[in-house]
Amino acid sequence: MTTNTNTPDATNTANDERLRRWRLVLGGDGAEGTGRALTGRDAAMDAALSALYGDGGATGARNRTGRAAGLGASAPSVARWLGDIRTYFPSTVVQVMQRDAFDRLGLAALLLEPEMLEAVEPDVHLVGTLLSLGRAIPETTKETARAVVRKVVEDLEKRLASRTRATLTGALDRSARTDRPRHHDIDWNRTVRANLKNYLPEYGTVVPERLIGYGRAARSVKKDVVLCVDQSGSMAASVVHASVFGAVLASMRTLRTRLVVFDTAVVDLTDQLDDPVDVLFGTRLGGGTDINRALAYCQSRITRPADTVVVLISDLYEGGIRDGMLKRVAAMKASGVQFVALLALSDEGAPAYDRDHAAALAALGVPAFACTPDLFPEVMAAAIEKRPLPVPALAPDEEAGH
């Protein structure tokens, strides 16, 4: 016998929950139509939402619904509000609400106060905001700011470092192929393909006259990696992730890693790669973009082109010499460099980018695409092994870089 769960009580409960959620979304204006009153924890959540999205009128700022935002821009009230939203909402929602508060109400300046930084939920976007403040951060706040940045960096390293090292170590081993492998180093897939002409149908097997295997990784440097990172304001999250990955790659003995950041100037931060926090505080978010100049610097540091991977991380809005940029990419590829162009290195989805420049790079055999931190190890492994990059599928209107 089956039980009918569509009882009047179950239906009423579901309807009540829907009304509750709509009431929290709509904000309780007289015309919102739910007729739903909130009490207890729901009322406290509604107050926290109304402070940011409601009709308090304290700042005169307006959100996308047209209602005035009511969160006053004073450190004590904002700090209390930050504590409230951390109590009532999960971390992912808190981070979104923080970004809305800073972006819509102009509260970024309050991050210059230590009490505010201690109340904020650390995430990549907060680090980007701190870096954009740069020298405006007073001495009394710098240590707190470094502590916030370090927490985010350490969380990213825990999530990304082990998989990155394992993936790239395997790629480096496979890239050193040998025709006289030990038994445990035989690459059976490639060996079978190379010996298909020796198939014996009566035995249903292939005679492996030629063995292909993985070379054992030596302690010497196998590949050079150059990370060339655009530090214009729109690339904040990419700068954070690139700094973490740069530190991880620099920790691998078989890679020689260089990190170069640029706007209209070029800064080599390679000597700070042992601490990505130092790297991040060595960047200067904002300003223009001169990709050609940055690539010229990177090109001048390449000594083993056939064993070098250059990763350009930029939205490709070039303020320098466009033709010069493309000629440098073409010259590096012709010399044997594996060139990778990433429009972003973040979890933020499809970025804005210069489609003409992306199409021009694609014509040179360099697809430009946005890359998530989780995909980056696979991209680097493919570049090291000189095989096609795992370019994610894009919507039709996003395919200019392919």
CSV table of N, CA and C in Angstrom, one decimal, residues 2-137:
chain,number,residue,atom,x,y,z
A,2,THR,N,0.6,2.2,-0.8
A,2,THR,CA,1.3,3.5,-0.9
A,2,THR,C,0.7,4.5,0.0
A,3,THR,N,1.5,5.4,0.4
A,3,THR,CA,1.0,6.5,1.3
A,3,THR,C,0.9,7.8,0.5
A,4,ASN,N,-0.2,8.4,0.6
A,4,ASN,CA,-0.5,9.7,-0.1
A,4,ASN,C,0.1,10.8,0.7
A,5,THR,N,1.2,11.4,0.1
A,5,THR,CA,1.9,12.5,0.9
A,5,THR,C,1.2,13.9,0.6
A,6,ASN,N,0.3,13.9,-0.4
A,6,ASN,CA,-0.4,15.2,-0.7
A,6,ASN,C,-1.6,15.5,0.2
A,7,THR,N,-1.3,15.4,1.4
A,7,THR,CA,-2.4,15.7,2.4
A,7,THR,C,-2.6,17.2,2.5
A,8,PRO,N,-3.7,17.6,3.0
A,8,PRO,CA,-3.9,19.1,3.2
A,8,PRO,C,-2.9,19.7,4.1
A,9,ASP,N,-2.4,19.0,5.1
A,9,ASP,CA,-1.4,19.6,6.0
A,9,ASP,C,-0.1,19.7,5.3
A,10,ALA,N,0.3,18.7,4.5
A,10,ALA,CA,1.6,18.8,3.7
A,10,ALA,C,1.5,20.0,2.7
A,11,THR,N,0.3,20.1,2.1
A,11,THR,CA,0.2,21.2,1.1
A,11,THR,C,0.2,22.5,1.7
A,12,ASN,N,-0.4,22.7,2.9
A,12,ASN,CA,-0.4,23.9,3.6
A,12,ASN,C,1.0,24.3,4.0
A,13,THR,N,1.8,23.3,4.5
A,13,THR,CA,3.1,23.5,4.9
A,13,THR,C,4.0,24.0,3.8
A,14,ALA,N,3.9,23.4,2.6
A,14,ALA,CA,4.6,23.8,1.4
A,14,ALA,C,4.3,25.2,1.0
A,15,ASN,N,3.0,25.5,1.0
A,15,ASN,CA,2.6,26.8,0.6
A,15,ASN,C,3.1,27.9,1.6
A,16,ASP,N,3.1,27.5,2.9
A,16,ASP,CA,3.6,28.5,3.9
A,16,ASP,C,5.0,28.8,3.7
A,17,GLU,N,5.8,27.7,3.4
A,17,GLU,CA,7.2,27.9,3.1
A,17,GLU,C,7.5,28.7,1.9
A,18,ARG,N,6.7,28.5,0.9
A,18,ARG,CA,6.8,29.4,-0.3
A,18,ARG,C,6.5,30.8,0.0
A,19,LEU,N,5.5,31.1,0.7
A,19,LEU,CA,5.1,32.5,1.1
A,19,LEU,C,6.3,33.1,2.0
A,20,ARG,N,6.8,32.3,2.9
A,20,ARG,CA,7.9,32.8,3.7
A,20,ARG,C,9.1,33.2,2.9
A,21,ARG,N,9.5,32.4,1.9
A,21,ARG,CA,10.6,32.7,1.1
A,21,ARG,C,10.3,34.0,0.2
A,22,TRP,N,9.1,34.0,-0.4
A,22,TRP,CA,8.8,35.2,-1.2
A,22,TRP,C,8.8,36.5,-0.3
A,23,ARG,N,8.3,36.3,0.9
A,23,ARG,CA,8.3,37.5,1.8
A,23,ARG,C,9.7,38.0,2.1
A,24,LEU,N,10.7,37.1,2.3
A,24,LEU,CA,12.0,37.5,2.5
A,24,LEU,C,12.6,38.1,1.2
A,25,VAL,N,12.3,37.6,0.1
A,25,VAL,CA,12.8,38.1,-1.2
A,25,VAL,C,12.2,39.5,-1.4
A,26,LEU,N,10.9,39.7,-1.3
A,26,LEU,CA,10.2,40.9,-1.7
A,26,LEU,C,10.4,42.0,-0.7
A,27,GLY,N,10.7,41.7,0.5
A,27,GLY,CA,11.1,42.8,1.5
A,27,GLY,C,9.9,43.4,2.3
A,28,GLY,N,8.7,42.9,2.1
A,28,GLY,CA,7.6,43.4,3.0
A,28,GLY,C,7.0,44.7,2.6
A,29,ASP,N,7.1,45.2,1.4
A,29,ASP,CA,6.4,46.4,1.0
A,29,ASP,C,4.9,46.1,1.1
A,30,GLY,N,4.1,47.2,1.2
A,30,GLY,CA,2.7,47.0,1.4
A,30,GLY,C,2.0,46.2,0.2
A,31,ALA,N,2.6,46.4,-1.0
A,31,ALA,CA,2.0,45.8,-2.2
A,31,ALA,C,2.6,44.5,-2.6
A,32,GLU,N,3.5,43.9,-1.7
A,32,GLU,CA,4.1,42.7,-2.1
A,32,GLU,C,3.2,41.5,-2.1
A,33,GLY,N,2.1,41.5,-1.4
A,33,GLY,CA,1.0,40.6,-1.6
A,33,GLY,C,1.1,39.3,-0.9
A,34,THR,N,2.1,39.0,-0.1
A,34,THR,CA,2.1,37.7,0.5
A,34,THR,C,1.3,37.6,1.8
A,35,GLY,N,1.1,38.8,2.5
A,35,GLY,CA,0.4,38.8,3.7
A,35,GLY,C,1.0,38.0,4.8
A,36,ARG,N,2.3,37.7,4.7
A,36,ARG,CA,3.0,36.9,5.6
A,36,ARG,C,3.8,37.7,6.6
A,37,ALA,N,3.6,37.5,7.9
A,37,ALA,CA,4.4,38.1,8.9
A,37,ALA,C,5.5,37.3,9.3
A,38,LEU,N,6.6,37.9,9.7
A,38,LEU,CA,7.8,37.2,10.1
A,38,LEU,C,8.1,37.4,11.6
A,39,THR,N,8.6,36.3,12.2
A,39,THR,CA,8.9,36.4,13.6
A,39,THR,C,10.2,35.8,13.9
A,40,GLY,N,10.8,36.0,15.1
A,40,GLY,CA,12.0,35.3,15.5
A,40,GLY,C,13.2,35.4,14.6
A,41,ARG,N,13.8,34.3,14.2
A,41,ARG,CA,15.0,34.3,13.4
A,41,ARG,C,14.6,34.8,12.0
A,42,ASP,N,13.5,34.5,11.5
A,42,ASP,CA,13.1,35.1,10.2
A,42,ASP,C,13.1,36.6,10.2
A,43,ALA,N,12.5,37.2,11.2
A,43,ALA,CA,12.5,38.6,11.3
A,43,ALA,C,13.9,39.2,11.4
A,44,ALA,N,14.8,38.5,12.1
A,44,ALA,CA,16.2,39.0,12.2
A,44,ALA,C,16.9,38.9,10.8
A,45,MET,N,16.6,37.8,10.1
A,45,MET,CA,17.2,37.7,8.7
A,45,MET,C,16.6,38.8,7.8
A,46,ASP,N,15.3,39.1,7.9
A,46,ASP,CA,14.7,40.1,7.1
A,46,ASP,C,15.3,41.5,7.4
A,47,ALA,N,15.6,41.7,8.7
A,47,ALA,CA,16.2,43.0,9.0
A,47,ALA,C,17.6,43.1,8.4
A,48,ALA,N,18.4,42.0,8.4
A,48,ALA,CA,19.7,42.1,7.8
A,48,ALA,C,19.6,42.3,6.3
A,49,LEU,N,18.7,41.7,5.7
A,49,LEU,CA,18.5,41.9,4.2
A,49,LEU,C,18.0,43.3,3.9
A,50,SER,N,17.1,43.8,4.8
A,50,SER,CA,16.5,45.1,4.5
A,50,SER,C,17.6,46.2,4.7
A,51,ALA,N,18.6,46.0,5.6
A,51,ALA,CA,19.6,46.9,5.8
A,51,ALA,C,20.4,47.2,4.6
A,52,LEU,N,20.6,46.1,3.8
A,52,LEU,CA,21.3,46.3,2.5
A,52,LEU,C,20.4,46.6,1.3
A,53,TYR,N,19.3,45.9,1.2
A,53,TYR,CA,18.5,45.9,0.0
A,53,TYR,C,17.2,46.7,0.3
A,54,GLY,N,16.9,47.1,1.5
A,54,GLY,CA,15.6,47.7,1.8
A,54,GLY,C,15.5,49.2,1.6
A,55,ASP,N,14.5,49.8,2.2
A,55,ASP,CA,14.2,51.2,1.9
A,55,ASP,C,14.5,52.0,3.1
A,56,GLY,N,15.8,51.9,3.6
A,56,GLY,CA,16.2,52.7,4.8
A,56,GLY,C,16.6,54.1,4.4
A,57,GLY,N,17.1,54.3,3.2
A,57,GLY,CA,17.4,55.6,2.8
A,57,GLY,C,18.6,56.3,3.5
A,58,ALA,N,19.5,55.5,4.2
A,58,ALA,CA,20.6,56.1,4.9
A,58,ALA,C,21.6,56.6,4.0
A,59,THR,N,21.8,56.0,2.8
A,59,THR,CA,22.9,56.4,1.9
A,59,THR,C,22.4,57.0,0.6
A,60,GLY,N,21.1,56.7,0.3
A,60,GLY,CA,20.6,57.1,-1.0
A,60,GLY,C,21.0,56.3,-2.1
A,61,ALA,N,21.8,55.2,-1.9
A,61,ALA,CA,22.2,54.3,-3.0
A,61,ALA,C,21.0,53.5,-3.4
A,62,ARG,N,20.9,53.1,-4.6
A,62,ARG,CA,19.8,52.2,-5.1
A,62,ARG,C,20.3,51.0,-5.7
A,63,ASN,N,19.6,49.9,-5.4
A,63,ASN,CA,19.9,48.6,-6.0
A,63,ASN,C,19.1,48.4,-7.3
A,64,ARG,N,19.3,47.2,-7.8
A,64,ARG,CA,18.7,46.9,-9.1
A,64,ARG,C,17.1,46.9,-9.1
A,65,THR,N,16.5,46.7,-7.9
A,65,THR,CA,15.1,46.7,-7.8
A,65,THR,C,14.5,48.1,-7.7
A,66,GLY,N,15.4,49.1,-7.6
A,66,GLY,CA,15.0,50.5,-7.5
A,66,GLY,C,14.7,50.9,-6.1
A,67,ARG,N,14.9,50.1,-5.1
A,67,ARG,CA,14.6,50.5,-3.7
A,67,ARG,C,15.9,51.0,-3.1
A,68,ALA,N,15.8,52.0,-2.3
A,68,ALA,CA,17.0,52.6,-1.7
A,68,ALA,C,17.6,51.7,-0.7
A,69,ALA,N,18.9,51.7,-0.6
A,69,ALA,CA,19.6,50.8,0.4
A,69,ALA,C,19.7,51.6,1.7
A,70,GLY,N,19.6,50.8,2.8
A,70,GLY,CA,19.5,51.5,4.1
A,70,GLY,C,20.6,51.1,5.1
A,71,LEU,N,21.8,50.7,4.6
A,71,LEU,CA,22.9,50.4,5.5
A,71,LEU,C,23.8,51.6,5.7
A,72,GLY,N,23.8,52.2,6.9
A,72,GLY,CA,24.6,53.3,7.1
A,72,GLY,C,26.0,53.1,7.1
A,73,ALA,N,26.8,54.0,6.5
A,73,ALA,CA,28.2,53.8,6.3
A,73,ALA,C,29.1,54.2,7.5
A,74,SER,N,28.8,53.6,8.6
A,74,SER,CA,29.6,53.9,9.8
A,74,SER,C,30.2,52.5,10.2
A,75,ALA,N,31.4,52.5,10.7
A,75,ALA,CA,32.1,51.3,11.0
A,75,ALA,C,31.3,50.4,12.0
A,76,PRO,N,30.9,51.0,13.1
A,76,PRO,CA,30.2,50.1,14.1
A,76,PRO,C,29.0,49.4,13.6
A,77,SER,N,28.1,50.2,12.9
A,77,SER,CA,26.9,49.6,12.4
A,77,SER,C,27.1,48.5,11.3
A,78,VAL,N,28.1,48.8,10.5
A,78,VAL,CA,28.4,47.9,9.4
A,78,VAL,C,29.1,46.6,10.0
A,79,ALA,N,29.9,46.8,11.0
A,79,ALA,CA,30.5,45.6,11.7
A,79,ALA,C,29.5,44.7,12.4
A,80,ARG,N,28.5,45.4,13.0
A,80,ARG,CA,27.4,44.6,13.6
A,80,ARG,C,26.6,43.8,12.5
A,81,TRP,N,26.4,44.5,11.4
A,81,TRP,CA,25.6,43.9,10.3
A,81,TRP,C,26.4,42.7,9.7
A,82,LEU,N,27.7,42.9,9.6
A,82,LEU,CA,28.5,41.8,9.1
A,82,LEU,C,28.4,40.6,10.0
A,83,GLY,N,28.4,40.8,11.3
A,83,GLY,CA,28.3,39.7,12.3
A,83,GLY,C,26.9,39.1,12.2
A,84,ASP,N,25.9,39.9,12.0
A,84,ASP,CA,24.5,39.3,11.8
A,84,ASP,C,24.4,38.4,10.6
A,85,ILE,N,24.9,38.8,9.5
A,85,ILE,CA,24.7,38.0,8.3
A,85,ILE,C,25.5,36.7,8.4
A,86,ARG,N,26.6,36.8,9.1
A,86,ARG,CA,27.4,35.5,9.3
A,86,ARG,C,26.6,34.6,10.2
A,87,THR,N,25.8,35.1,11.1
A,87,THR,CA,25.0,34.3,11.9
A,87,THR,C,23.8,33.6,11.2
A,88,TYR,N,23.2,34.3,10.3
A,88,TYR,CA,21.9,33.9,9.7
A,88,TYR,C,22.1,33.2,8.3
A,89,PHE,N,23.2,33.4,7.6
A,89,PHE,CA,23.3,32.9,6.3
A,89,PHE,C,24.6,32.1,6.1
A,90,PRO,N,24.6,31.1,5.1
A,90,PRO,CA,25.8,30.4,4.9
A,90,PRO,C,26.9,31.2,4.3
A,91,SER,N,28.2,30.7,4.3
A,91,SER,CA,29.3,31.5,3.9
A,91,SER,C,29.2,32.0,2.5
A,92,THR,N,28.7,31.2,1.6
A,92,THR,CA,28.6,31.6,0.2
A,92,THR,C,27.7,32.8,0.0
A,93,VAL,N,26.6,32.8,0.8
A,93,VAL,CA,25.6,33.9,0.7
A,93,VAL,C,26.2,35.1,1.3
A,94,VAL,N,26.9,35.0,2.4
A,94,VAL,CA,27.6,36.1,3.1
A,94,VAL,C,28.6,36.8,2.2
A,95,GLN,N,29.3,36.0,1.4
A,95,GLN,CA,30.3,36.6,0.5
A,95,GLN,C,29.6,37.5,-0.6
A,96,VAL,N,28.5,37.0,-1.1
A,96,VAL,CA,27.7,37.8,-2.1
A,96,VAL,C,27.2,39.0,-1.4
A,97,MET,N,26.6,39.0,-0.2
A,97,MET,CA,26.1,40.2,0.4
A,97,MET,C,27.2,41.2,0.7
A,98,GLN,N,28.3,40.7,1.1
A,98,GLN,CA,29.5,41.6,1.4
A,98,GLN,C,29.8,42.3,0.1
A,99,ARG,N,30.0,41.6,-1.0
A,99,ARG,CA,30.3,42.3,-2.3
A,99,ARG,C,29.3,43.3,-2.6
A,100,ASP,N,28.0,43.0,-2.4
A,100,ASP,CA,26.9,43.9,-2.7
A,100,ASP,C,27.1,45.2,-1.9
A,101,ALA,N,27.4,45.0,-0.6
A,101,ALA,CA,27.5,46.1,0.3
A,101,ALA,C,28.7,47.0,-0.1
A,102,PHE,N,29.8,46.4,-0.5
A,102,PHE,CA,31.0,47.2,-0.8
A,102,PHE,C,30.8,47.9,-2.2
A,103,ASP,N,30.2,47.2,-3.1
A,103,ASP,CA,30.1,47.7,-4.5
A,103,ASP,C,28.9,48.7,-4.6
A,104,ARG,N,27.8,48.4,-4.0
A,104,ARG,CA,26.6,49.3,-4.2
A,104,ARG,C,26.6,50.5,-3.2
A,105,LEU,N,27.2,50.3,-2.0
A,105,LEU,CA,27.1,51.4,-1.0
A,105,LEU,C,28.4,52.1,-0.8
A,106,GLY,N,29.4,51.7,-1.6
A,106,GLY,CA,30.7,52.4,-1.4
A,106,GLY,C,31.3,52.2,-0.1
A,107,LEU,N,31.3,51.0,0.5
A,107,LEU,CA,31.8,50.8,1.8
A,107,LEU,C,33.3,50.3,1.8
A,108,ALA,N,33.9,50.3,0.7
A,108,ALA,CA,35.3,49.7,0.6
A,108,ALA,C,36.2,50.5,1.5
A,109,ALA,N,36.0,51.8,1.7
A,109,ALA,CA,36.9,52.6,2.5
A,109,ALA,C,36.9,52.1,4.0
A,110,LEU,N,35.8,51.5,4.4
A,110,LEU,CA,35.7,51.1,5.8
A,110,LEU,C,36.6,49.9,6.0
A,111,LEU,N,37.1,49.2,5.0
A,111,LEU,CA,38.0,48.1,5.1
A,111,LEU,C,39.4,48.6,5.6
A,112,LEU,N,39.6,49.9,5.7
A,112,LEU,CA,40.9,50.5,6.2
A,112,LEU,C,40.9,50.4,7.7
A,113,GLU,N,39.8,50.0,8.3
A,113,GLU,CA,39.8,50.0,9.8
A,113,GLU,C,39.9,48.5,10.2
A,114,PRO,N,40.8,48.2,11.2
A,114,PRO,CA,41.0,46.8,11.6
A,114,PRO,C,39.8,46.1,12.1
A,115,GLU,N,38.9,46.8,12.8
A,115,GLU,CA,37.7,46.2,13.3
A,115,GLU,C,36.8,45.7,12.2
A,116,MET,N,36.7,46.4,11.1
A,116,MET,CA,35.9,46.0,10.0
A,116,MET,C,36.5,44.7,9.3
A,117,LEU,N,37.8,44.7,9.2
A,117,LEU,CA,38.5,43.6,8.5
A,117,LEU,C,38.3,42.3,9.4
A,118,GLU,N,38.3,42.4,10.7
A,118,GLU,CA,38.1,41.3,11.5
A,118,GLU,C,36.7,40.7,11.5
A,119,ALA,N,35.7,41.6,11.0
A,119,ALA,CA,34.3,41.2,11.0
A,119,ALA,C,33.9,40.6,9.6
A,120,VAL,N,34.8,40.8,8.6
A,120,VAL,CA,34.4,40.4,7.3
A,120,VAL,C,34.7,38.9,7.0
A,121,GLU,N,33.9,38.3,6.2
A,121,GLU,CA,34.2,36.9,5.8
A,121,GLU,C,35.2,36.9,4.7
A,122,PRO,N,36.4,36.3,4.9
A,122,PRO,CA,37.5,36.4,3.9
A,122,PRO,C,37.2,35.6,2.7
A,123,ASP,N,37.4,36.2,1.5
A,123,ASP,CA,37.3,35.4,0.2
A,123,ASP,C,38.1,36.1,-0.8
A,124,VAL,N,38.2,35.5,-2.0
A,124,VAL,CA,39.0,36.0,-3.1
A,124,VAL,C,38.7,37.4,-3.5
A,125,HIS,N,37.4,37.8,-3.5
A,125,HIS,CA,36.9,39.1,-3.9
A,125,HIS,C,37.4,40.1,-2.8
A,126,LEU,N,37.3,39.8,-1.6
A,126,LEU,CA,37.8,40.7,-0.5
A,126,LEU,C,39.3,40.9,-0.7
A,127,VAL,N,40.0,39.9,-1.0
A,127,VAL,CA,41.5,40.1,-1.2
A,127,VAL,C,41.7,41.1,-2.4
A,128,GLY,N,40.9,40.9,-3.5
A,128,GLY,CA,41.0,41.8,-4.6
A,128,GLY,C,40.7,43.3,-4.2
A,129,THR,N,39.7,43.5,-3.3
A,129,THR,CA,39.4,44.8,-2.9
A,129,THR,C,40.5,45.4,-2.0
A,130,LEU,N,41.1,44.6,-1.2
A,130,LEU,CA,42.2,45.1,-0.3
A,130,LEU,C,43.4,45.4,-1.2
A,131,LEU,N,43.7,44.6,-2.2
A,131,LEU,CA,44.8,44.9,-3.1
A,131,LEU,C,44.6,46.2,-3.9
A,132,SER,N,43.3,46.4,-4.3
A,132,SER,CA,43.0,47.6,-5.0
A,132,SER,C,43.2,48.9,-4.2
A,133,LEU,N,43.0,48.7,-2.9
A,133,LEU,CA,43.2,49.9,-2.0
A,133,LEU,C,44.7,50.2,-1.8
A,134,GLY,N,45.5,49.2,-2.0
A,134,GLY,CA,47.0,49.4,-2.1
A,134,GLY,C,47.6,50.2,-0.9
A,135,ARG,N,48.3,51.3,-1.3
A,135,ARG,CA,49.0,52.1,-0.4
A,135,ARG,C,48.0,52.9,0.5
A,136,ALA,N,46.7,53.0,0.2
A,136,ALA,CA,45.8,53.7,1.1
A,136,ALA,C,45.6,53.0,2.4
A,137,ILE,N,46.0,51.7,2.5
A,137,ILE,CA,45.8,51.0,3.8
A,137,ILE,C,46.8,51.6,4.8
